[in-house]
Amino acid sequence: MRESGAITATILQLLKKSVKAGMTTKDLDIIAEREAKSLGAKPAFKGYNGFPGSVCISINDQIVHGIPGKRIIENGDIVSFDFGVIVGGFYSDSAITVPVGEVSALAQNLIAATEGSLMAGIARAHAGARLGDVSSAVQNYAENLGFSVIREYTGHGVGRDLHEDPLVPNFGVAGRGLELKNGMTLAIEPMLATGTWKTKVGADHWLVSTLDGGLSAHFEHTICVRNGEAEILTKINE
Ligand code: MG
Ligand code: MG
């Protein structure tokens, strides 16, 4: 899991460094796929339920599951990369949202709030805590800053499969839900929006966007509960 997580983190860092106005989302998908191959890892999403890309790339009002293609990235876009690999049979899953060029103050605040809400959730993911403690920490952090949390898509267990039990919602009530124990591996992944948390699915049956066209950002880490605390397995070492 640790090796898988490190490769996922390395490739997300490469995508963050590589993304520039004028590139297509397919260009970035090719970079990620090539790097995964050279590191001996298999992209986890390619072919998953028929998904055609290696990376989910979602721009501005797009939340998740964007298929890489001909869309050209522009100055001022915020670009979410959701990526994972399989190494030795173990999955890891992580996401970041990156500003391209000059983005609005609202977009900057949204990105910071989304990453902050992820870290707030991870801070509560210790042995003995309940899933609701994690969910409510994410929700409170986001809503206190004036953003909404997407409710129709959630985090999840991860390990031998990309998506395992339990679901890890980004909203909830502290003290409720499954008790976290040492050895559990979870993908915690808040998606925040500037407007409504309601979503719509595109004509390709994959792309999820905000219903009102508001901006959305997405951060995700694969964590392991170990020695009582959350260890981030997909941490980007800058
Ligand atoms: Mg993901
Ligand atoms: Mg995930």
PDB file of N, CA, C and O in Angstrom, residues 10 12-13 54 63-64 72 77 100 108 112 138 150 156 159 191 193 199 229:
ATOM      1  N   THR A  10       3.715  10.656  -6.475  1.00  0.00           N
ATOM      2  CA  THR A  10       4.749  11.125  -7.410  1.00  0.00           C
ATOM      3  C   THR A  10       4.122  11.560  -8.732  1.00  0.00           C
ATOM      4  O   THR A  10       4.496  12.599  -9.295  1.00  0.00           O
ATOM      5  N   LEU A  12       0.940  12.446  -9.295  1.00  0.00           N
ATOM      6  CA  LEU A  12       0.112  13.660  -9.118  1.00  0.00           C
ATOM      7  C   LEU A  12       0.999  14.909  -9.068  1.00  0.00           C
ATOM      8  O   LEU A  12       0.650  15.961  -9.603  1.00  0.00           O
ATOM      9  N   GLN A  13       2.159  14.765  -8.421  1.00  0.00           N
ATOM     10  CA  GLN A  13       3.093  15.891  -8.363  1.00  0.00           C
ATOM     11  C   GLN A  13       3.595  16.250  -9.768  1.00  0.00           C
ATOM     12  O   GLN A  13       3.704  17.424 -10.118  1.00  0.00           O
ATOM     13  N   SER A  54      -6.536   7.229 -17.891  1.00  0.00           N
ATOM     14  CA  SER A  54      -5.746   6.837 -16.720  1.00  0.00           C
ATOM     15  C   SER A  54      -5.994   7.778 -15.552  1.00  0.00           C
ATOM     16  O   SER A  54      -5.853   7.406 -14.395  1.00  0.00           O
ATOM     17  N   ILE A  63     -16.791  18.292 -11.306  1.00  0.00           N
ATOM     18  CA  ILE A  63     -16.409  17.827  -9.966  1.00  0.00           C
ATOM     19  C   ILE A  63     -15.465  16.627 -10.054  1.00  0.00           C
ATOM     20  O   ILE A  63     -14.361  16.656  -9.518  1.00  0.00           O
ATOM     21  N   VAL A  64     -15.946  15.574 -10.696  1.00  0.00           N
ATOM     22  CA  VAL A  64     -15.160  14.334 -10.792  1.00  0.00           C
ATOM     23  C   VAL A  64     -15.479  13.601 -12.101  1.00  0.00           C
ATOM     24  O   VAL A  64     -16.456  13.912 -12.778  1.00  0.00           O
ATOM     25  N   ILE A  72      -8.976  21.970 -24.162  1.00  0.00           N
ATOM     26  CA  ILE A  72      -7.732  22.708 -23.950  1.00  0.00           C
ATOM     27  C   ILE A  72      -7.820  23.479 -22.630  1.00  0.00           C
ATOM     28  O   ILE A  72      -8.807  24.167 -22.360  1.00  0.00           O
ATOM     29  N   ASP A  77      -8.178  28.494 -15.265  1.00  0.00           N
ATOM     30  CA  ASP A  77      -8.901  27.259 -14.920  1.00  0.00           C
ATOM     31  C   ASP A  77      -8.395  26.685 -13.599  1.00  0.00           C
ATOM     32  O   ASP A  77      -7.220  26.861 -13.245  1.00  0.00           O
ATOM     33  N   VAL A 100      -4.391  27.067 -12.665  1.00  0.00           N
ATOM     34  CA  VAL A 100      -3.548  27.277 -13.853  1.00  0.00           C
ATOM     35  C   VAL A 100      -3.485  28.779 -14.126  1.00  0.00           C
ATOM     36  O   VAL A 100      -4.521  29.409 -14.373  1.00  0.00           O
ATOM     37  N   GLN A 108      -9.103  30.386  -5.511  1.00  0.00           N
ATOM     38  CA  GLN A 108      -7.993  30.120  -4.578  1.00  0.00           C
ATOM     39  C   GLN A 108      -8.521  29.707  -3.214  1.00  0.00           C
ATOM     40  O   GLN A 108      -8.007  28.777  -2.584  1.00  0.00           O
ATOM     41  N   ALA A 112      -7.982  26.074  -1.276  1.00  0.00           N
ATOM     42  CA  ALA A 112      -7.398  26.003   0.073  1.00  0.00           C
ATOM     43  C   ALA A 112      -8.378  25.357   1.056  1.00  0.00           C
ATOM     44  O   ALA A 112      -7.984  24.547   1.911  1.00  0.00           O
ATOM     45  N   VAL A 138     -14.865  17.230   8.175  1.00  0.00           N
ATOM     46  CA  VAL A 138     -14.773  17.737   6.796  1.00  0.00           C
ATOM     47  C   VAL A 138     -15.898  18.750   6.547  1.00  0.00           C
ATOM     48  O   VAL A 138     -15.660  19.873   6.068  1.00  0.00           O
ATOM     49  N   ILE A 150     -20.070  18.225  -1.537  1.00  0.00           N
ATOM     50  CA  ILE A 150     -20.821  17.365  -2.450  1.00  0.00           C
ATOM     51  C   ILE A 150     -21.261  16.123  -1.663  1.00  0.00           C
ATOM     52  O   ILE A 150     -20.459  15.516  -0.957  1.00  0.00           O
ATOM     53  N   HIS A 156     -14.075   6.199   0.576  1.00  0.00           N
ATOM     54  CA  HIS A 156     -14.311   4.751   0.578  1.00  0.00           C
ATOM     55  C   HIS A 156     -13.108   4.022   1.166  1.00  0.00           C
ATOM     56  O   HIS A 156     -12.006   4.571   1.230  1.00  0.00           O
ATOM     57  N   GLY A 159      -7.770  -0.772  -0.964  1.00  0.00           N
ATOM     58  CA  GLY A 159      -6.749  -1.772  -0.622  1.00  0.00           C
ATOM     59  C   GLY A 159      -6.602  -2.783  -1.732  1.00  0.00           C
ATOM     60  O   GLY A 159      -6.008  -2.499  -2.764  1.00  0.00           O
ATOM     61  N   MET A 191     -15.057  16.821  -1.845  1.00  0.00           N
ATOM     62  CA  MET A 191     -15.300  17.639  -3.026  1.00  0.00           C
ATOM     63  C   MET A 191     -16.135  18.825  -2.532  1.00  0.00           C
ATOM     64  O   MET A 191     -17.192  18.609  -1.938  1.00  0.00           O
ATOM     65  N   ALA A 193     -17.869  22.827  -3.241  1.00  0.00           N
ATOM     66  CA  ALA A 193     -18.390  23.686  -4.308  1.00  0.00           C
ATOM     67  C   ALA A 193     -18.671  25.072  -3.756  1.00  0.00           C
ATOM     68  O   ALA A 193     -18.935  25.237  -2.554  1.00  0.00           O
ATOM     69  N   THR A 199     -25.652  17.956  -8.055  1.00  0.00           N
ATOM     70  CA  THR A 199     -24.797  17.637  -9.204  1.00  0.00           C
ATOM     71  C   THR A 199     -25.621  17.169 -10.402  1.00  0.00           C
ATOM     72  O   THR A 199     -26.806  16.856 -10.273  1.00  0.00           O
ATOM     73  N   GLU A 229      -2.924   6.377  14.843  1.00  0.00           N
ATOM     74  CA  GLU A 229      -3.042   7.650  14.108  1.00  0.00           C
ATOM     75  C   GLU A 229      -3.197   7.393  12.608  1.00  0.00           C
ATOM     76  O   GLU A 229      -2.872   6.311  12.128  1.00  0.00           O
TER      77      GLU A 229
END
